[in-house]
Tab-separated table of C-alpha atoms in Angstrom:
chain	number	residue	atom	x	y	z
A	1	MET	CA	9.863	5.731	24.523
A	2	ILE	CA	7.298	7.559	22.553
A	3	ARG	CA	5.675	6.721	19.361
A	4	ASN	CA	3.303	8.728	17.209
A	5	ASN	CA	-0.165	8.549	16.090
A	6	SER	CA	-0.147	7.271	12.508
A	7	GLN	CA	-3.727	8.054	11.929
A	8	ASN	CA	-2.783	11.623	11.349
A	9	HIS	CA	-0.670	12.303	8.381
A	10	GLY	CA	0.379	15.649	6.856
A	11	THR	CA	2.866	16.772	4.111
A	12	ALA	CA	5.622	14.635	2.873
A	13	SER	CA	8.901	14.987	4.852
A	14	GLY	CA	12.429	15.011	3.601
A	15	CYS	CA	13.845	14.681	7.061
A	16	ARG	CA	17.002	12.733	7.910
A	17	SER	CA	17.936	10.342	10.650
A	18	LEU	CA	19.363	11.589	13.983
A	19	VAL	CA	22.629	9.617	13.255
A	20	ASN	CA	23.076	11.545	10.017
A	21	VAL	CA	22.399	14.844	11.625
A	22	LEU	CA	24.821	14.219	14.493
A	23	ILE	CA	27.476	13.158	12.121
A	24	GLY	CA	26.959	16.274	9.983
A	25	GLY	CA	27.112	18.341	13.017
A	26	LEU	CA	30.291	16.905	14.366
A	27	LEU	CA	31.947	17.299	10.989
A	28	ALA	CA	30.932	20.947	10.960
A	29	GLY	CA	32.186	21.317	14.573
A	30	SER	CA	28.731	21.995	16.096
A	31	VAL	CA	25.466	20.140	16.877
A	32	SER	CA	22.220	21.985	17.747
A	33	LEU	CA	18.849	20.233	18.015
A	34	PRO	CA	16.264	20.398	16.678
A	35	VAL	CA	17.857	20.748	13.316
A	36	ALA	CA	15.999	21.400	9.991
A	37	GLY	CA	15.430	18.149	8.154
A	38	TYR	CA	15.776	16.082	11.354
A	39	CYS	CA	13.077	13.481	11.986
A	40	GLN	CA	11.521	13.929	15.377
A	41	THR	CA	9.453	11.320	17.355
A	42	LEU	CA	6.570	12.703	19.288
A	43	ASP	CA	8.518	12.416	22.429
A	44	GLU	CA	11.425	14.240	20.950
A	45	ALA	CA	9.198	17.088	19.667
A	46	VAL	CA	7.437	17.461	23.021
A	47	ASN	CA	10.871	17.490	24.895
A	48	ASN	CA	12.383	20.099	22.591
A	49	GLN	CA	9.270	22.300	23.359
A	50	LEU	CA	9.511	21.892	27.117
A	51	LYS	CA	13.222	21.476	27.899
A	52	PRO	CA	15.150	24.470	29.477
A	53	ASP	CA	17.741	26.557	27.887
A	54	PRO	CA	20.916	25.998	29.861
A	55	SER	CA	22.201	29.426	29.015
A	56	THR	CA	19.214	31.306	30.413
A	57	ALA	CA	17.712	28.595	32.771
A	58	VAL	CA	14.272	29.441	30.976
A	59	PHE	CA	12.109	26.436	31.128
A	60	CYS	CA	10.040	25.501	28.037
A	61	SER	CA	12.359	27.802	26.197
A	62	GLN	CA	11.245	27.040	22.660
A	63	LEU	CA	7.566	27.197	23.514
A	64	LEU	CA	8.010	30.540	25.360
A	65	ASP	CA	10.509	32.031	22.736
A	66	GLY	CA	13.000	32.224	25.605
A	67	ASP	CA	10.817	34.652	27.728
A	68	ARG	CA	9.470	33.051	30.828
A	69	SER	CA	6.802	35.795	31.168
A	70	ASN	CA	4.992	34.346	28.077
A	71	ALA	CA	4.009	31.550	30.304
A	72	SER	CA	1.462	33.676	32.302
A	73	LYS	CA	0.501	35.434	29.157
A	74	PHE	CA	-0.346	32.317	26.816
A	75	LEU	CA	-0.382	29.074	28.867
A	76	THR	CA	-3.248	27.692	31.020
A	77	GLY	CA	-3.980	24.773	33.314
A	78	GLN	CA	-1.318	22.111	33.870
A	79	LEU	CA	0.846	23.313	31.016
A	80	LEU	CA	1.222	26.649	32.867
A	81	GLY	CA	2.300	24.592	36.088
A	82	ILE	CA	4.978	22.770	33.936
A	83	CYS	CA	6.486	25.835	32.198
A	84	ASP	CA	6.233	28.551	34.900
A	85	ARG	CA	9.010	27.210	37.156
A	86	ASP	CA	12.671	27.028	37.521
A	87	GLN	CA	14.974	25.096	35.292
A	88	ASN	CA	14.059	21.363	35.386
A	89	ALA	CA	14.567	18.320	33.172
A	90	GLY	CA	12.212	15.834	31.602
A	91	PRO	CA	12.065	13.631	29.712
A	92	SER	CA	8.598	13.176	28.139
A	93	THR	CA	7.162	9.774	27.446
A	94	SER	CA	3.810	8.711	25.807
A	95	THR	CA	2.186	6.040	23.885
A	96	GLY	CA	-0.229	5.985	20.987
A	97	GLY	CA	-0.149	5.732	17.325
A	98	GLY	CA	0.330	3.162	14.711
A	99	ALA	CA	-3.396	2.377	14.360
A	100	ALA	CA	-3.462	2.721	10.776
A	101	SER	CA	-3.516	-0.664	9.028
A	102	PRO	CA	-3.179	-2.209	5.528
A	103	THR	CA	-6.652	-1.963	3.717
A	104	THR	CA	-8.182	-4.581	1.592
A	105	LEU	CA	-11.428	-5.181	-0.278
A	106	PRO	CA	-13.928	-7.211	1.529
A	107	LYS	CA	-13.361	-10.801	0.566
A	108	ILE	CA	-16.845	-11.454	-0.435
A	109	VAL	CA	-16.551	-8.567	-2.939
A	110	GLN	CA	-13.433	-10.055	-4.410
A	111	GLN	CA	-15.234	-13.386	-4.553
A	112	ARG	CA	-18.287	-11.858	-6.283
A	113	LEU	CA	-16.026	-10.189	-8.920
A	114	ARG	CA	-14.455	-13.451	-9.543
A	115	GLU	CA	-17.755	-15.249	-10.128
A	116	MET	CA	-19.175	-12.547	-12.355
A	117	ARG	CA	-16.570	-13.054	-14.992
A	118	GLY	CA	-17.001	-15.204	-18.206
A	119	GLU	CA	-19.676	-16.437	-20.421
A	120	LYS	CA	-23.130	-17.350	-19.157
A	121	ALA	CA	-23.219	-20.818	-17.835
A	122	ALA	CA	-25.808	-22.959	-16.089
A	123	PRO	CA	-26.326	-22.297	-12.357
A	124	PRO	CA	-23.543	-24.228	-10.433
A	125	LYS	CA	-24.704	-27.709	-11.239
A	126	VAL	CA	-21.264	-28.424	-12.601
A	127	GLN	CA	-22.272	-29.585	-16.137
A	128	ALA	CA	-18.608	-29.172	-17.190
A	129	SER	CA	-15.327	-30.503	-15.524
A	130	SER	CA	-13.757	-26.992	-15.820
A	131	GLY	CA	-13.164	-25.280	-12.611
A	132	ASP	CA	-13.970	-22.036	-14.404
A	133	ALA	CA	-17.297	-23.342	-15.558
A	134	VAL	CA	-18.020	-24.415	-11.973
A	135	THR	CA	-17.878	-20.852	-10.608
A	136	ARG	CA	-19.757	-19.024	-13.388
A	137	LEU	CA	-23.317	-17.915	-12.664
A	138	GLY	CA	-26.193	-17.095	-14.982
A	139	SER	CA	-27.549	-13.530	-15.555
A	140	GLY	CA	-29.610	-12.068	-12.742
A	141	LEU	CA	-29.641	-10.760	-9.272
A	142	SER	CA	-27.588	-12.097	-6.353
A	143	LEU	CA	-27.609	-11.183	-2.672
A	144	PHE	CA	-24.637	-11.789	-0.364
A	145	LEU	CA	-23.720	-11.458	3.236
A	146	SER	CA	-20.325	-12.133	4.966
A	147	GLY	CA	-18.656	-11.826	8.430
A	148	GLU	CA	-14.883	-11.590	9.028
A	149	TYR	CA	-12.575	-11.563	11.993
A	150	GLU	CA	-8.955	-10.339	11.721
A	151	SER	CA	-6.163	-10.270	14.248
A	152	LEU	CA	-3.816	-7.325	13.305
A	153	ASN	CA	-0.731	-6.617	15.342
A	154	ARG	CA	1.898	-4.008	14.714
A	155	ASP	CA	5.603	-4.103	15.905
A	156	VAL	CA	7.153	-1.214	17.941
A	157	THR	CA	9.262	0.923	15.582
A	158	THR	CA	11.327	4.195	16.007
A	159	PHE	CA	8.494	6.563	15.227
A	160	GLU	CA	5.423	4.569	16.123
A	161	ASP	CA	4.194	2.472	18.982
A	162	GLY	CA	3.136	-1.173	18.489
A	163	TYR	CA	-0.286	-2.599	19.258
A	164	ASP	CA	-2.518	-5.697	19.221
A	165	SER	CA	-5.976	-5.364	17.866
A	166	ASP	CA	-8.998	-7.267	16.813
A	167	ILE	CA	-11.171	-6.376	13.792
A	168	TRP	CA	-14.767	-7.454	13.194
A	169	ARG	CA	-16.469	-6.844	9.829
A	170	VAL	CA	-19.779	-7.459	8.325
A	171	THR	CA	-20.479	-6.823	4.573
A	172	GLY	CA	-23.751	-7.134	2.698
A	173	GLY	CA	-24.954	-6.205	-0.729
A	174	ALA	CA	-26.279	-7.146	-4.130
A	175	ASP	CA	-24.951	-7.461	-7.581
A	176	TYR	CA	-26.555	-8.010	-11.140
A	177	LEU	CA	-25.062	-9.876	-14.073
A	178	PHE	CA	-26.542	-7.899	-17.047
A	179	THR	CA	-25.040	-9.900	-19.823
A	180	ASP	CA	-22.444	-12.613	-20.246
A	181	ARG	CA	-19.767	-10.043	-20.059
A	182	VAL	CA	-20.920	-7.214	-17.808
A	183	GLY	CA	-21.859	-7.264	-14.143
A	184	ALA	CA	-21.855	-4.617	-11.365
A	185	GLY	CA	-22.798	-4.476	-7.593
A	186	LEU	CA	-23.062	-2.400	-4.480
A	187	ALA	CA	-21.850	-3.478	-0.985
A	188	LEU	CA	-22.433	-1.859	2.429
A	189	GLY	CA	-20.084	-2.616	5.332
A	190	TYR	CA	-19.415	-2.041	8.994
A	191	SER	CA	-16.160	-2.777	10.983
A	192	ARG	CA	-14.999	-2.261	14.456
A	193	GLN	CA	-11.262	-2.313	15.513
A	194	ASN	CA	-10.332	-2.488	19.236
A	195	GLY	CA	-6.507	-2.422	20.171
A	196	SER	CA	-4.178	-1.846	22.914
A	197	TYR	CA	-0.790	-0.093	22.605
A	198	THR	CA	2.364	-1.864	23.662
A	199	GLY	CA	3.359	1.069	25.855
A	200	GLY	CA	-0.105	1.403	27.460
A	201	GLY	CA	-3.334	2.977	26.283
A	202	ARG	CA	-6.004	1.764	23.830
A	203	PHE	CA	-7.850	2.899	20.612
A	204	GLY	CA	-10.881	2.075	18.637
A	205	ASN	CA	-12.135	2.669	15.167
A	206	ASP	CA	-15.603	2.297	13.590
A	207	SER	CA	-15.838	2.333	9.993
A	208	TYR	CA	-19.057	2.740	7.753
A	209	ASP	CA	-18.365	1.726	4.142
A	210	ILE	CA	-20.076	1.812	0.825
A	211	LEU	CA	-18.381	0.105	-2.231
A	212	ALA	CA	-19.507	0.022	-5.845
A	213	PHE	CA	-17.908	-2.657	-8.043
A	214	GLY	CA	-18.031	-4.012	-11.575
A	215	SER	CA	-16.641	-6.629	-13.939
A	216	PHE	CA	-16.242	-6.498	-17.724
A	217	LEU	CA	-14.797	-8.848	-20.222
A	218	PRO	CA	-13.339	-7.098	-23.222
A	219	PHE	CA	-12.006	-10.325	-24.820
A	220	GLU	CA	-12.457	-14.047	-24.388
A	221	ARG	CA	-11.262	-15.056	-20.883
A	222	THR	CA	-9.673	-11.483	-20.380
A	223	PHE	CA	-11.279	-9.518	-17.587
A	224	VAL	CA	-11.285	-6.061	-16.050
A	225	GLN	CA	-12.524	-5.276	-12.551
A	226	VAL	CA	-13.157	-1.908	-11.146
A	227	THR	CA	-14.080	-0.662	-7.556
A	228	ALA	CA	-14.885	2.651	-5.917
A	229	GLY	CA	-15.665	3.237	-2.371
A	230	TYR	CA	-16.193	5.741	0.445
A	231	ALA	CA	-15.878	5.205	4.207
A	232	ARG	CA	-16.596	7.383	7.231
A	233	LYS	CA	-14.286	6.492	10.128
A	234	GLN	CA	-14.835	7.381	13.732
A	235	TYR	CA	-11.826	7.028	16.019
A	236	ASP	CA	-11.473	7.071	19.876
A	237	ARG	CA	-8.028	6.820	21.628
A	238	ASP	CA	-6.563	7.027	25.127
A	239	ARG	CA	-2.842	8.024	24.906
A	240	GLN	CA	-0.636	7.668	27.915
A	241	ALA	CA	1.619	10.759	28.545
A	242	THR	CA	3.985	11.745	31.207
A	243	TRP	CA	6.411	14.599	32.155
A	244	THR	CA	8.632	14.621	35.168
A	245	TRP	CA	9.923	17.830	36.643
A	246	THR	CA	13.256	17.380	38.449
A	247	GLN	CA	14.700	20.270	40.490
A	248	ALA	CA	18.018	21.518	39.298
A	249	GLY	CA	20.918	20.248	41.552
A	250	ASN	CA	18.313	18.008	43.565
A	251	PRO	CA	17.456	14.943	41.405
A	252	GLY	CA	15.483	13.566	44.337
A	253	ASN	CA	12.935	16.319	44.129
A	254	GLN	CA	10.584	15.322	41.346
A	255	LEU	CA	7.121	16.304	40.359
A	256	PRO	CA	5.322	14.101	37.756
A	257	PHE	CA	2.829	15.429	35.218
A	258	ALA	CA	1.069	12.405	33.888
A	259	GLY	CA	-2.321	11.238	32.533
A	260	SER	CA	-4.350	9.559	29.846
A	261	GLU	CA	-5.156	11.745	26.937
A	262	HIS	CA	-8.478	11.020	25.336
A	263	ALA	CA	-9.425	11.901	21.809
A	264	ASP	CA	-12.518	11.343	19.587
A	265	TYR	CA	-12.118	12.315	15.969
A	266	ASN	CA	-13.281	11.505	12.497
A	267	ALA	CA	-11.865	10.803	8.963
A	268	ASN	CA	-13.139	10.362	5.327
A	269	GLU	CA	-11.636	7.834	3.071
A	270	VAL	CA	-12.063	7.520	-0.632
A	271	ARG	CA	-10.650	4.610	-2.692
A	272	VAL	CA	-10.647	3.562	-6.328
A	273	GLY	CA	-9.099	0.514	-8.052
A	274	ALA	CA	-8.764	-1.565	-11.062
A	275	LEU	CA	-7.582	-5.152	-11.676
A	276	ALA	CA	-7.088	-6.824	-15.040
A	277	GLY	CA	-6.134	-10.532	-15.859
A	278	TYR	CA	-6.692	-13.622	-17.816
A	279	ASP	CA	-8.501	-16.978	-16.909
A	280	TYR	CA	-6.524	-19.891	-18.219
A	281	PRO	CA	-8.334	-23.315	-17.890
A	282	VAL	CA	-6.414	-26.577	-17.685
A	283	GLY	CA	-8.985	-29.491	-17.182
A	284	ASN	CA	-10.776	-28.748	-14.068
A	285	VAL	CA	-8.256	-26.187	-12.912
A	286	THR	CA	-8.265	-22.506	-13.659
A	287	ILE	CA	-5.195	-20.199	-13.343
A	288	SER	CA	-5.741	-16.641	-13.318
A	289	PRO	CA	-2.667	-14.192	-13.419
A	290	HIS	CA	-3.723	-10.595	-12.623
A	291	ALA	CA	-2.329	-7.084	-12.023
A	292	GLY	CA	-3.840	-3.884	-10.681
A	293	LEU	CA	-3.700	-0.551	-9.019
A	294	ASP	CA	-5.448	0.819	-5.970
A	295	TRP	CA	-5.473	4.472	-4.920
A	296	ASP	CA	-6.714	5.409	-1.377
A	297	HIS	CA	-6.969	8.964	0.167
A	298	ILE	CA	-7.938	9.552	3.797
A	299	SER	CA	-8.300	12.981	5.389
A	300	PHE	CA	-8.556	13.656	9.067
A	301	ASP	CA	-10.336	16.498	10.859
A	302	THR	CA	-8.599	18.833	13.312
A	303	TYR	CA	-9.193	17.501	16.929
A	304	SER	CA	-8.065	18.160	20.484
A	305	GLU	CA	-7.321	15.610	23.314
A	306	THR	CA	-8.978	16.052	26.804
A	307	GLY	CA	-7.021	15.257	29.985
A	308	SER	CA	-5.444	16.833	33.003
A	309	SER	CA	-1.715	16.410	32.659
A	310	GLY	CA	-1.023	19.600	30.672
A	311	LEU	CA	0.409	17.421	27.850
A	312	GLU	CA	-2.818	17.292	25.752
A	313	LEU	CA	-2.358	18.021	22.097
A	314	THR	CA	-4.376	19.459	19.182
A	315	TYR	CA	-3.872	17.634	15.921
A	316	TYR	CA	-4.351	19.629	12.814
A	317	ASN	CA	-6.121	18.605	9.403
A	318	ASP	CA	-3.933	15.857	7.835
A	319	GLN	CA	-4.263	13.564	4.883
A	320	ARG	CA	-2.566	10.431	3.493
A	321	ASN	CA	-2.473	9.219	-0.106
A	322	SER	CA	-1.558	5.576	-1.081
A	323	LEU	CA	-1.047	4.093	-4.392
A	324	GLN	CA	-0.463	0.314	-4.391
A	325	SER	CA	0.108	-2.176	-7.097
A	326	THR	CA	-0.981	-5.749	-6.994
A	327	VAL	CA	0.643	-8.522	-9.096
A	328	GLY	CA	-0.337	-12.113	-8.453
A	329	VAL	CA	-2.021	-15.263	-9.433
A	330	GLN	CA	-5.132	-17.080	-8.301
A	331	THR	CA	-5.714	-20.865	-8.908
A	332	GLN	CA	-8.981	-22.848	-8.349
A	333	VAL	CA	-10.008	-26.362	-8.989
A	334	GLY	CA	-13.579	-27.620	-9.292
A	335	PHE	CA	-15.103	-31.040	-8.076
A	336	LYS	CA	-18.384	-32.586	-8.417
A	337	THR	CA	-20.108	-33.794	-5.374
A	338	GLY	CA	-23.418	-35.443	-4.547
A	339	PHE	CA	-24.748	-32.007	-3.229
A	340	GLY	CA	-23.317	-29.769	-5.842
A	341	ALA	CA	-19.648	-28.668	-6.266
A	342	LEU	CA	-16.650	-27.774	-4.262
A	343	VAL	CA	-14.153	-25.300	-5.583
A	344	PRO	CA	-10.961	-24.861	-3.428
A	345	GLN	CA	-9.125	-21.477	-4.253
A	346	ALA	CA	-5.792	-20.020	-3.423
A	347	SER	CA	-3.934	-16.824	-4.386
A	348	VAL	CA	-0.543	-15.092	-3.911
A	349	ASP	CA	-0.234	-11.330	-4.417
A	350	TRP	CA	2.851	-9.120	-4.325
A	351	MET	CA	1.904	-5.589	-3.033
A	352	HIS	CA	4.079	-2.573	-3.649
A	353	GLU	CA	3.444	0.894	-2.173
A	354	PHE	CA	4.364	3.833	-4.511
A	355	GLU	CA	2.926	7.101	-3.012
A	356	ASP	CA	2.687	6.867	0.846
A	357	ASP	CA	5.793	8.124	2.594
A	358	GLN	CA	6.954	9.281	5.962
A	359	ARG	CA	4.790	12.242	7.040
A	360	THR	CA	5.084	15.306	9.146
A	361	VAL	CA	2.103	15.765	11.761
A	362	ASP	CA	1.492	19.350	13.044
A	363	VAL	CA	0.363	19.605	16.623
A	364	SER	CA	0.096	22.270	19.368
A	365	PHE	CA	-0.541	22.085	23.176
A	366	VAL	CA	-4.171	22.410	24.085
A	367	GLY	CA	-3.104	24.661	27.012
A	368	ASP	CA	-1.322	27.209	24.591
A	369	SER	CA	-3.784	29.864	23.772
A	370	ARG	CA	-1.734	30.901	20.803
A	371	GLY	CA	-1.912	27.476	19.283
A	372	ARG	CA	1.817	27.523	18.514
A	373	ARG	CA	2.512	24.477	16.145
A	374	PHE	CA	5.356	22.091	16.291
A	375	SER	CA	5.641	18.698	14.478
A	376	TYR	CA	6.741	15.128	14.579
A	377	GLU	CA	7.166	12.414	11.959
A	378	THR	CA	5.346	9.113	11.282
A	379	GLU	CA	7.248	5.876	10.426
A	380	ARG	CA	8.453	5.133	6.918
A	381	PRO	CA	6.012	2.612	5.324
A	382	ASP	CA	6.920	-0.784	4.081
A	383	ARG	CA	7.151	-0.741	0.223
A	384	ASP	CA	6.798	-4.522	-0.484
A	385	TRP	CA	4.883	-7.460	1.093
A	386	PHE	CA	2.721	-10.443	0.059
A	387	VAL	CA	-0.866	-11.274	0.659
A	388	ILE	CA	-1.882	-14.980	0.608
A	389	ASN	CA	-5.441	-16.230	0.402
A	390	ALA	CA	-6.762	-19.780	0.749
A	391	GLY	CA	-10.410	-20.925	0.858
A	392	VAL	CA	-13.093	-23.156	-0.518
A	393	VAL	CA	-16.582	-22.325	-2.141
A	394	ALA	CA	-19.521	-24.783	-1.915
A	395	TYR	CA	-22.139	-24.516	-4.713
A	396	LEU	CA	-25.401	-25.984	-3.511
A	397	PRO	CA	-28.851	-26.577	-4.947
A	398	ASN	CA	-31.346	-23.717	-5.447
A	399	ASP	CA	-28.639	-21.257	-6.408
A	400	PHE	CA	-27.253	-21.151	-2.844
A	401	GLN	CA	-23.528	-20.662	-2.089
A	402	VAL	CA	-21.413	-20.862	0.933
A	403	PHE	CA	-17.678	-20.049	1.172
A	404	CYS	CA	-14.942	-19.549	3.602
A	405	ASN	CA	-11.418	-17.939	3.208
A	406	TYR	CA	-8.224	-17.399	5.116
A	407	ARG	CA	-5.944	-14.469	4.616
A	408	THR	CA	-2.528	-13.556	5.889
A	409	LEU	CA	0.409	-11.119	5.236
A	410	LEU	CA	3.778	-12.398	4.508
A	411	GLY	CA	7.037	-10.356	4.601
A	412	HIS	CA	5.684	-7.073	6.018
A	413	ARG	CA	8.108	-5.204	8.106
A	414	TYR	CA	5.643	-3.986	10.726
A	415	TYR	CA	2.369	-6.066	10.458
A	416	ASP	CA	1.151	-9.447	11.366
A	417	SER	CA	-2.339	-10.149	10.075
A	418	ASN	CA	-4.409	-13.322	10.115
A	419	ALA	CA	-8.209	-13.084	8.914
A	420	ALA	CA	-11.004	-15.472	8.476
A	421	THR	CA	-14.227	-14.797	6.459
A	422	VAL	CA	-17.324	-16.697	6.179
A	423	GLY	CA	-20.059	-15.783	3.677
A	424	LEU	CA	-23.079	-16.838	1.696
A	425	ARG	CA	-24.869	-15.903	-1.529
A	426	VAL	CA	-28.199	-16.631	-3.145
A	427	SER	CA	-29.214	-15.738	-6.735
A	428	PHE	CA	-32.598	-15.376	-8.373
């Protein structure tokens, strides 16, 4: 069955399920597809364009406006071969889509924001028993670097194909603690995602990121953190597509149109976020409840697939907006050691999506010189899930720090994610 390409998002759709459409049509005494407000998968959208009209025996009836002579006027290549023939049947199948994934700040940036909070304390020699005091740094410049690996897998759903993928990230940067209460920094990052679709085909994504961040303490132990970033994303994808012509009255006479549709395309992503909370120390333990909002906007350029099946598509400029809230708590505990300090950390965050919704994606056949557009829908996003982190920070002599962290998603309807980060930091 077909799924769609969730990297491409258009305007919000108020479409209904096929079940509701059929029930409504039966009650009204007639059913005709496609119906306004009906959610189409990519397969269904392609099939509706290429299927014959039983009353006229004109193939690709919707695409040709019921006039077979339009095939030779407007269509080229294999698409002309599909449509300029006697009545036949499909169906179309393809793979691809679902390569969008939940986004998070680089863990090392989250760690640096955590450490920039609070009054000026001695470098991490652990002069106090408080876990909060353990993690505070003196004013000055810090440089940091981290590497991350994530296994991100998506389940097959009605509107999108599933996939298995691996993501590698490297993030480096610097920050400066100006006063006991104010700090800011800049991080540069690169990530590569490689994945394979459940139904066949593959995709890749290179992301080049720049992220500014800052921390401010308006009151004692109360903190506000802000972030703003931009990413240039470069995608490559191979989508499997097939269409089988079957001669009317002779199902044994078939002619397949199949191939791998390749696409290279770009996107621009802008994100801003804010998080506020309170650090509450209890002995050598610090408990930090917090809440925040993150807004993310990604826009995709128009691009066309290449291939030889006649089923290649052009995808038109699309965009997606996401507004997510975070409500959670972080706990850390500090221990003195012979070489410095160890600070185990753990956090649980409830994520809620407000803005992102099922989207309509506009496409046309590459072999159609008119560029006549039709559309399909993406999957409805999950609204609620949890992010769990667990890790440990080692504060060493000479203002040197090493940390590792594990992150996973819990309760997400579509995604399974497991990520590990290792990083280091040195201050001057």
